[in-house]
Amino acid sequence: MRRPTRRYSILSLLKEARHGHSGWVEAWRKAEPRSSYDVVIVGAGGHGIATAYYLAKLHGIHNVAVLEKGWLGGGNTARNTGIIRSNYLRRESMALYGLSHSLFEHLSQELDFNVMFTPRGLVELAHTRQELAELSRIADANRHFGIKSWMIPTSEVHSLLPSLDQGSHKRFPLLGALYQPRGGFARHDAVAWAYARMASQLGVDIVENCGVESIIADGERIVGVQTSRGRIDAGTIMVAAAGESPPLLAPLGVNLPIEPVTLQAFVSEPLKPFLNPVVMSGAVHGYISQTAKGELVIGGGTDAYPSHSRRGAWPPIEDTVAAMLELFPFLSRVRLMRHWGGSVDITPDRSPLIGPAGPSGLYVNCGWGTGGFKAIPGSGFVTASMLATGKVPPIAVPFGLERFAAGRMIDESAASGVIH
Amino acid sequence: MARARRNLRVPEKEGSNIGRLIDRTQPISFTFNGRAMKGFAGDTVASALIANDVRRLTSSFKYHRPRGVLGIGSDDPNAIVEIGVGDRRTPNLNATQVLLAPDMRIASQNVWPSPRLDLGGLIGRLKPLMPPSFQYKTFKWPVPTWRVYEKALRTLGGIGTVPGAADPDRYEHIHVDADVLIVGGGLAGIAAAEAASAADLKVVLVEETHRLGGIADGYDGRVDGKPLLDWVQNKVRNLAASRDVHILTNAGVAGLYDHGLAIIHERLDPNASVEPENAPRERIWKLRTKAVILATGAHEKPLVFPDNDRPGIMLATAARLYLRRYGVLPGQRVVIATTGDEGYRTAADLAAGGAEIVRVVDLRLDPDGSLFHIMKARGTPLAVGSAPVGTTKGKKGELAGVTIANRLTLDGPALRSHADADTLLVSGGWGPAPFLAGHLGARLVFDEELGGFRPGELPGGLFVAGAANGKFHAAEVLEDGWRAGSIAVEHVLGSSWSSVVPSHSIEVTADDDAEPVGMLPDVATAAERATAFVDLQNDVTIGDLDIAIREGYSAPEHLKRYTTLGQGVDQGKLAVANAAMVMAKALPNATPAHTTFRPPWTPITFGAIAGTRRGVLFKPVRETPLTALTSDALREPLGLWRPPAVFPRPGESREEAVRREARSVRNGVGLFDATLGVKIAVQGPDAAQFLDRMSATNLADLEVGRSRFALFLDNDGFVLEDAVIARAENDRFIVSAGIGRADNLCAWFERWRQREWPDLNLFITDETERWGQLLLAGPRVPELLAAASSDIDIAGFETDSYAEGEFMGTTARALATRYTATPEVEIAVPAGHLPSLWEQITEAGKPLGITHFGTDTLHRLRLEGGAFDLDHETDGSVTPYDLGLGDLVKVDKPFFVGKEGLERPGMTRSSRRHLVGVLTEDPSFVPPPGAHLVLDPDHAPPRRVVGHVTSSGYSPTLRRSLALALISAGERHIGDRVFIVSSGEGLPAIISSTAFFSNGEPT
Amino acid sequence: MLMIRCPVCGIAADETEFTSGGLYGRLEETENRVIPRDVVREWWLCARGCGTWFGMARHVVNQRVTATWAAGDEPWDGRH
């Protein structure tokens, strides 16, 4: 009997190739829930699993369960377009997303799983004077914070994007662009699977098909959760369930300012490579990238009303396609292969909610809205520290729930015309 | 040496139905990969290529294995080619769905450097190293090399090549309502349409191919005494003649959406004469319907065995249809492998067409159907209870032979035999295809006996009929179609509807049940499983599924994502059922489930989706009455408009023009098209109270004939809008605000009036477009106005005055403002009168050196005046206090919108950013808007930032650069030094007040 | 894509002709309310039609619209 192959490398691939790949083992254990854990995390999306991984890896807390009502990574982790960037406007956001971006740089090595982080560069086009000013503001904010992101003139945009149709004849002529060379994309599913595999190896129980029905408090203290598979006790509970979080917390008197909205995305049929960087455009409203497989991954605005549906409405698709053809008219004969939607959890200032909530021992990490995928490593890193120590790390402090009542919002909506 | 190409077209035979869709009197020339070929009118690209003995059409996606035509419809995973040249070159077309046209140029894709020598095939040799998602397991070290690998993978990725030029064709949308939408024009769809139209309902019948009847023409038999095909054609004629039924062919239902919306993608036939000259290429139908019937048929399942993907392997029923419709044979030496009776039906046809039936391999142990007995009696070589378990290939990778094994002896080598053949036709039975139901959230149920998915619980208004509902015999199909049509009628009418099911005498041979089979041989080695393809388009083998399951990716969505099963252009239509059968065996405790079916059913072009929203119609430019008179302007996008930015003279740069215009205004008089300036009338007994509640500013004591600058806040207390409120009469106010914002402000007012204070008695009217408006600015404005005929004492008008009357012969409203720190009057007249007024004033102003100016200059002038602009200085997170406009907030009002938000502690904390001026030490350096201000430019990042520039420009009046900036506690740091980093250098500047200039004099 | 009928002017049109405006009721009544996975009562504006805000009951998962009403003409007696 051969020994199973756990490590991933070209050598293990070669070895397994000789044996018909029969020696690979389960990426993560299909755990059965136990009756009690030190920490219970509600939601096995990227944020929940990453938190569990860092709890086990960096804080020595292994007695952790991640409870998922469906399949691992099946929410917005599986539905987003994989864009990675950190060129945000506000200092608080730059710190958090910057940390995440830097973790992405070595995530494949850290997790022994190639998450295909591909920094092909990210170009955000400015088509009006006002956009130019807004993007310049972000560029300068990035410069002083130390994030490598800057404005480039139209000539440089054209050399990065030779196929872009942006002459002066256009409705919105190109004036310049914000460029982050280390921006790009990663394989969304792979990030969830990679964290799950390592967390599982470190002893974390990932329990799929286990829906949390309610959170149980005993006076001022949290004591456990009631699930579809019975009660599970825990003194520390984190809810990382995106748009499902508010209904879980409402019975405890915690009202999370989150609105669920459907966000759609779509892919074209596979095409030979023609588009190197990720392109985003506010005025025409859409963004586009091309995967290694050749598909164009395209997204735009959210649906126009609150919704928990994963089937979007048709108008946003039409709007986004029209926008893409304005940038790349030759794509007109290319075809849409598949479109889908996810329900994103949007906060009033478009920044996430991280911190303690309600009874002692209860924490939240949600409200990531349309841009949470890129934050998974950073969010997991910071949140794990919060759960392990009971103290909110400085980087997460501004993202607490109390900021709305205090009037200390971290408004990223002002500077993000387009959603990603 | 190139193989001699055979002619696989069957000669015409008197009285035979063979080749009934082609017109042999109309030959068509075309090329494939540059080679000249001939087809006939009526051919599809696929049938023409088969007739010309083209076996290999393309290379597969991952391993570059040679692939040929497998099926005869949109479910074909292989037959993807590029068609056309120049700006009409179109990649990734399914050859089975495109009708052949004269001089068509067809090319293979995914072959490099050429179709004859695809070096990508070498990659296939590395297949053992490429299990599913192998890329996750490697390319990690050393870190920078992923970039290199990724580049290589990327070059290998993709199928077609993007067109090189803009699309010359046109696309359009049409909106239609219907009672019943029927998807699929086969027997079930026809019967359903007949039932629904009998109730006088409005029916739309959508058929993906160019003809109705489905695959009825693949069967013999009689209905009501007539040959089946004639009977069907008669039905189709009747339906087409019905006024209640609209038939759309070459049209696929791309997706079903909430509230009865169906998106239908119609491909117009460029050869059809019914369309006008400049007809669109494609059309999107946005159909709202009360009921949907899916009569989408079934897919014949391919068989899954080692090397089951070679060119020359085709679906049995598809081969029969190619022969009957187009008179082509798939090859000359044919092995047929079947799990049901379809294989015999095909064998009989092909034998009659002149092919040699090498063997019919029946996977069942004891077939007993009539077709079996007929073929047996004819002496056709049969291998019962056997299965294909491998294939051999010829020089070009095409099929050369089939290995057949007896199923009872498992894989005993002694009982394996080999048959030389150029063609293998497979039939694994029928898998229903009600997949569109998934678009509305329905889950399909796996039926083990059928080896496929059937409709489960369906959402209201959705019905499934015929083969899509698991009914395969003509009699059952017709009855089921009628049944579905009838219940759809009841759904639409909301009442029971008695319909008499038409009784037909149907004589069509009934098939015995096909046996569902999974992987072959039944006990397969890992090596065999590793070359048995289940999803041909994405090169997914059974071995890949095994590995994925071993690694725990067994949930349907995980399996799909890990192996890419069903993620191709064909959406895995032929893979769904086979994968489920294999999974059922691999995971006996789990119920096979499918992944979510996502729209579109088949890919649709981006051009069709965008419709007419391209080029000038992408976001049509709105104009003002003066657009034609200001054609000498340089324009700048602003919302829906493109107002003049400056009026440059020949040879003048934009900046030079701004400075000239600004100087002219400061020294004389300028004229600006202010039509886009918001004008909202608020009138009624409670108008004053309403505005006082809406605005943070005190408006209660505003006198008639006066105006006041006021701020409007959002619920959080941030500045939302600024406006000048004029009291025209006691109960009538005119709200004037920045250009292009009327919709926002009006909507904001209405929201509060209707939702919060329905008891207040007032009306709100947006008059922005009804009134054209000019802005006159400059010290000589009074001089100019003094000469104008007016019953308003407009020349002596003091700031903040408002009056209505007559001006230069026209009804007018006048408002005196100070936005640009110089005498200003806004004059509004009915929009139609604006052009003549513009011309009159331009003429009258000539002696004073009047200048037209645009938005660039307006902003430069207000910058000199230190006035903020909503679009520049605010971003939804700026308070009145931040803008230094605390005196415009009447804190002791009991209520105003945003008051509570503004009272939160964070809103007034001392470190908030204040709007101040910034004067660079180098007066010629203009810091760009967005530039940040730092205290120590040499500090390594992250360095402390104290604020950012919001507006800037060179002041020709003050002969230096000016900037407005939001700076942390800026009001307390007037006179302090800050730095702007430009080109790596820290350039010093001094914080100042915003009062750069007042009454025409520098301060 | 929703198909909405304005209860005030009677026009039935695509969702693009309307504007969604949050939970139904006065502002102070709707603050801090969580949107359930169920039917919600909302404000909608007949933006391209009569310009009136009206009430609508919509299921936020399956998008079924069960009622629309003019403000002040609520089809239920209680308040939320």
Short mmCIF file of C-alpha atoms in Angstrom, two decimals, chain A residues 121-383:
data_model
loop_
_atom_site.label_atom_id
_atom_site.label_comp_id
_atom_site.label_asym_id
_atom_site.label_seq_id
_atom_site.Cartn_x
_atom_site.Cartn_y
_atom_site.Cartn_z
CA GLY A 121 -2.27 44.82 -13.35
CA LEU A 122 -5.46 46.71 -12.83
CA VAL A 123 -6.46 49.77 -14.83
CA GLU A 124 -9.32 52.01 -13.75
CA LEU A 125 -10.22 54.36 -16.58
CA ALA A 126 -11.06 58.04 -16.13
CA HIS A 127 -13.45 59.41 -18.74
CA THR A 128 -14.43 62.72 -17.17
CA ARG A 129 -12.56 65.49 -15.38
CA GLN A 130 -14.34 64.61 -12.19
CA GLU A 131 -13.33 60.96 -12.45
CA LEU A 132 -9.80 62.03 -13.18
CA ALA A 133 -9.79 64.09 -9.98
CA GLU A 134 -11.32 61.27 -7.94
CA LEU A 135 -8.87 58.68 -9.22
CA SER A 136 -5.96 61.10 -8.75
CA ARG A 137 -7.09 61.50 -5.17
CA ILE A 138 -6.97 57.75 -4.69
CA ALA A 139 -3.58 57.56 -6.40
CA ASP A 140 -2.11 60.18 -4.09
CA ALA A 141 -3.69 58.56 -1.05
CA ASN A 142 -2.06 55.31 -2.14
CA ARG A 143 1.29 56.97 -2.74
CA HIS A 144 1.50 58.39 0.76
CA PHE A 145 0.27 55.21 2.36
CA GLY A 146 2.80 53.15 0.45
CA ILE A 147 0.49 51.27 -1.88
CA LYS A 148 1.96 51.00 -5.34
CA SER A 149 -0.74 52.56 -7.45
CA TRP A 150 -0.54 55.67 -9.59
CA MET A 151 -2.09 57.63 -12.43
CA ILE A 152 -0.99 56.88 -15.97
CA PRO A 153 -1.56 59.02 -19.06
CA THR A 154 -3.67 57.88 -22.00
CA SER A 155 -0.58 56.87 -24.00
CA GLU A 156 0.35 54.38 -21.32
CA VAL A 157 -3.23 53.13 -21.08
CA HIS A 158 -3.15 52.41 -24.79
CA SER A 159 0.11 50.51 -24.57
CA LEU A 160 -1.35 48.37 -21.77
CA LEU A 161 -4.63 48.00 -23.63
CA PRO A 162 -3.99 48.20 -27.35
CA SER A 163 -7.50 46.97 -28.12
CA LEU A 164 -9.28 49.70 -26.15
CA ASP A 165 -11.38 51.95 -28.39
CA GLN A 166 -11.01 55.32 -26.75
CA GLY A 167 -10.49 57.98 -29.38
CA SER A 168 -11.74 61.54 -29.02
CA HIS A 169 -14.82 60.51 -31.00
CA LYS A 170 -16.17 58.67 -27.99
CA ARG A 171 -19.05 59.72 -25.79
CA PHE A 172 -16.65 59.55 -22.86
CA PRO A 173 -13.12 60.13 -24.15
CA LEU A 174 -10.31 58.64 -22.13
CA LEU A 175 -8.40 61.09 -19.92
CA GLY A 176 -6.09 58.80 -17.99
CA ALA A 177 -6.24 55.90 -15.60
CA LEU A 178 -5.42 54.70 -12.12
CA TYR A 179 -2.99 51.82 -12.41
CA GLN A 180 -2.05 49.23 -9.83
CA PRO A 181 0.54 46.90 -11.38
CA ARG A 182 0.19 44.27 -8.63
CA GLY A 183 -3.57 44.28 -8.92
CA GLY A 184 -5.10 41.34 -10.70
CA PHE A 185 -7.16 38.34 -9.85
CA ALA A 186 -7.07 34.98 -8.14
CA ARG A 187 -9.11 31.82 -8.53
CA HIS A 188 -12.04 32.37 -6.16
CA ASP A 189 -12.87 28.72 -5.40
CA ALA A 190 -9.23 27.84 -4.89
CA VAL A 191 -8.89 30.37 -2.08
CA ALA A 192 -11.73 28.76 -0.14
CA TRP A 193 -10.49 25.24 -0.81
CA ALA A 194 -6.90 26.08 0.05
CA TYR A 195 -7.80 27.60 3.43
CA ALA A 196 -10.20 24.74 4.13
CA ARG A 197 -7.55 22.13 3.38
CA MET A 198 -4.98 23.68 5.67
CA ALA A 199 -7.44 24.52 8.42
CA SER A 200 -8.66 20.94 8.33
CA GLN A 201 -5.09 19.63 8.54
CA LEU A 202 -4.65 21.80 11.64
CA GLY A 203 -7.67 20.17 13.28
CA VAL A 204 -10.47 22.56 12.43
CA ASP A 205 -13.83 20.89 11.81
CA ILE A 206 -15.53 22.16 8.68
CA VAL A 207 -19.12 21.01 8.86
CA GLU A 208 -21.08 21.38 5.65
CA ASN A 209 -24.86 21.02 5.41
CA CYS A 210 -25.21 22.31 8.95
CA GLY A 211 -27.36 25.41 9.10
CA VAL A 212 -27.29 27.61 12.17
CA GLU A 213 -30.84 28.38 13.24
CA SER A 214 -30.19 30.60 16.22
CA ILE A 215 -27.53 31.89 18.54
CA ILE A 216 -28.02 31.09 22.20
CA ALA A 217 -27.13 33.60 24.88
CA ASP A 218 -27.22 33.17 28.63
CA GLY A 219 -27.74 36.64 29.95
CA GLU A 220 -24.88 38.80 28.80
CA ARG A 221 -22.81 35.90 27.56
CA ILE A 222 -22.96 33.77 24.43
CA VAL A 223 -23.12 30.02 25.04
CA GLY A 224 -23.74 28.24 21.76
CA VAL A 225 -25.73 27.82 18.59
CA GLN A 226 -28.74 25.78 17.63
CA THR A 227 -28.16 24.07 14.29
CA SER A 228 -30.04 21.83 11.92
CA ARG A 229 -27.87 19.07 13.36
CA GLY A 230 -28.34 19.85 17.01
CA ARG A 231 -27.00 22.25 19.60
CA ILE A 232 -23.32 23.13 19.68
CA ASP A 233 -21.79 24.90 22.67
CA ALA A 234 -19.10 27.52 22.36
CA GLY A 235 -17.97 30.53 24.36
CA THR A 236 -16.78 32.40 21.31
CA ILE A 237 -18.90 32.69 18.22
CA MET A 238 -18.28 34.62 15.06
CA VAL A 239 -20.96 35.20 12.46
CA ALA A 240 -19.50 35.51 8.97
CA ALA A 241 -22.64 34.80 7.02
CA ALA A 242 -22.86 37.86 4.77
CA GLY A 243 -26.51 38.79 4.13
CA GLU A 244 -27.72 35.97 6.37
CA SER A 245 -26.05 37.57 9.38
CA PRO A 246 -28.67 40.22 10.26
CA PRO A 247 -31.55 37.75 10.81
CA LEU A 248 -29.27 35.67 13.08
CA LEU A 249 -28.36 38.66 15.24
CA ALA A 250 -31.68 40.47 15.28
CA PRO A 251 -33.21 38.24 18.02
CA LEU A 252 -30.29 39.27 20.25
CA GLY A 253 -31.17 42.92 19.79
CA VAL A 254 -28.32 43.62 17.38
CA ASN A 255 -29.43 45.32 14.18
CA LEU A 256 -26.73 45.09 11.56
CA PRO A 257 -27.08 47.90 9.03
CA ILE A 258 -26.89 45.57 6.05
CA GLU A 259 -28.98 45.53 2.92
CA PRO A 260 -28.95 42.43 0.71
CA VAL A 261 -28.69 43.23 -2.98
CA THR A 262 -28.19 40.97 -5.98
CA LEU A 263 -24.94 41.50 -7.84
CA GLN A 264 -24.50 39.77 -11.16
CA ALA A 265 -21.53 38.78 -13.24
CA PHE A 266 -21.00 36.86 -16.42
CA VAL A 267 -18.44 35.16 -18.63
CA SER A 268 -17.97 35.01 -22.35
CA GLU A 269 -17.05 31.95 -24.32
CA PRO A 270 -13.28 31.21 -24.13
CA LEU A 271 -11.16 33.37 -26.42
CA LYS A 272 -7.50 33.48 -27.23
CA PRO A 273 -5.80 36.04 -24.95
CA PHE A 274 -6.18 39.69 -25.94
CA LEU A 275 -6.71 41.46 -22.64
CA ASN A 276 -3.88 41.55 -20.13
CA PRO A 277 -4.86 43.72 -17.18
CA VAL A 278 -8.16 44.02 -15.38
CA VAL A 279 -10.04 47.02 -16.75
CA MET A 280 -12.57 49.00 -14.76
CA SER A 281 -14.57 51.98 -15.86
CA GLY A 282 -16.85 54.15 -13.80
CA ALA A 283 -18.40 56.38 -16.45
CA VAL A 284 -19.42 53.53 -18.72
CA HIS A 285 -19.91 51.36 -15.64
CA GLY A 286 -18.39 47.93 -15.85
CA TYR A 287 -15.26 45.91 -15.40
CA ILE A 288 -13.65 43.12 -17.36
CA SER A 289 -10.76 40.69 -17.13
CA GLN A 290 -9.68 37.63 -19.05
CA THR A 291 -8.90 34.39 -17.28
CA ALA A 292 -6.16 31.94 -18.14
CA LYS A 293 -8.87 29.78 -19.68
CA GLY A 294 -9.70 32.63 -22.03
CA GLU A 295 -13.12 33.60 -20.72
CA LEU A 296 -13.90 37.26 -20.27
CA VAL A 297 -15.20 37.81 -16.77
CA ILE A 298 -17.44 40.85 -16.69
CA GLY A 299 -19.39 42.65 -14.01
CA GLY A 300 -21.19 45.90 -13.43
CA GLY A 301 -23.69 47.44 -11.09
CA THR A 302 -25.99 45.75 -8.63
CA ASP A 303 -29.66 45.11 -9.21
CA ALA A 304 -31.77 48.13 -8.32
CA TYR A 305 -33.54 46.87 -5.19
CA PRO A 306 -32.91 44.73 -2.09
CA SER A 307 -32.95 41.04 -2.83
CA HIS A 308 -31.80 37.73 -1.45
CA SER A 309 -32.10 36.17 -4.90
CA ARG A 310 -29.21 34.58 -6.71
CA ARG A 311 -31.06 34.99 -9.97
CA GLY A 312 -30.58 38.52 -11.08
CA ALA A 313 -32.73 40.76 -13.22
CA TRP A 314 -32.02 41.34 -16.89
CA PRO A 315 -31.50 45.16 -17.05
CA PRO A 316 -28.10 45.24 -15.28
CA ILE A 317 -26.78 42.70 -17.78
CA GLU A 318 -27.87 44.83 -20.68
CA ASP A 319 -26.33 47.93 -19.11
CA THR A 320 -23.02 46.23 -18.46
CA VAL A 321 -22.78 44.64 -21.91
CA ALA A 322 -23.50 48.00 -23.56
CA ALA A 323 -20.71 49.49 -21.43
CA MET A 324 -18.25 46.80 -22.49
CA LEU A 325 -19.03 47.30 -26.16
CA GLU A 326 -18.41 51.00 -25.71
CA LEU A 327 -14.88 50.14 -24.56
CA PHE A 328 -14.31 47.15 -26.86
CA PRO A 329 -16.69 47.41 -29.85
CA PHE A 330 -15.19 44.37 -31.57
CA LEU A 331 -16.64 42.12 -28.84
CA SER A 332 -20.08 42.54 -30.39
CA ARG A 333 -19.92 39.17 -32.21
CA VAL A 334 -18.49 37.43 -29.15
CA ARG A 335 -21.01 35.65 -27.00
CA LEU A 336 -22.16 35.56 -23.43
CA MET A 337 -21.72 32.03 -22.16
CA ARG A 338 -23.19 32.14 -18.66
CA HIS A 339 -24.46 34.69 -16.18
CA TRP A 340 -25.18 34.34 -12.50
CA GLY A 341 -25.85 36.34 -9.39
CA GLY A 342 -25.03 36.48 -5.71
CA SER A 343 -26.69 38.33 -2.87
CA VAL A 344 -24.20 40.82 -1.47
CA ASP A 345 -24.39 42.42 1.97
CA ILE A 346 -24.08 46.17 1.62
CA THR A 347 -23.51 48.61 4.46
CA PRO A 348 -24.34 52.33 4.36
CA ASP A 349 -20.69 53.34 3.91
CA ARG A 350 -19.69 50.33 1.79
CA SER A 351 -17.15 49.22 4.37
CA PRO A 352 -17.35 45.94 6.31
CA LEU A 353 -18.47 45.32 9.87
CA ILE A 354 -15.81 43.69 12.03
CA GLY A 355 -15.99 43.53 15.78
CA PRO A 356 -17.89 42.43 18.87
CA ALA A 357 -21.67 42.59 18.69
CA GLY A 358 -24.24 42.19 21.43
CA PRO A 359 -23.62 39.62 24.16
CA SER A 360 -20.05 39.03 25.23
CA GLY A 361 -18.29 36.38 23.17
CA LEU A 362 -20.19 37.19 19.98
CA TYR A 363 -18.42 38.75 16.99
CA VAL A 364 -19.32 39.60 13.44
CA ASN A 365 -17.37 39.79 10.22
CA CYS A 366 -19.73 40.70 7.42
CA GLY A 367 -20.98 43.58 5.31
CA TRP A 368 -18.27 43.10 2.72
CA GLY A 369 -20.69 44.02 -0.01
CA THR A 370 -19.37 43.80 -3.51
CA GLY A 371 -15.67 43.61 -2.75
CA GLY A 372 -15.06 41.02 -0.05
CA PHE A 373 -13.13 38.38 -1.95
CA LYS A 374 -9.94 40.40 -2.14
CA ALA A 375 -10.06 40.90 1.62
CA ILE A 376 -10.28 37.25 2.65
CA PRO A 377 -6.70 36.75 3.82
CA GLY A 378 -6.50 40.07 5.64
CA SER A 379 -9.91 39.74 7.16
CA GLY A 380 -9.20 36.21 8.37
CA PHE A 381 -5.85 37.28 9.80
CA VAL A 382 -7.27 40.22 11.71
CA THR A 383 -10.43 38.48 12.87
#
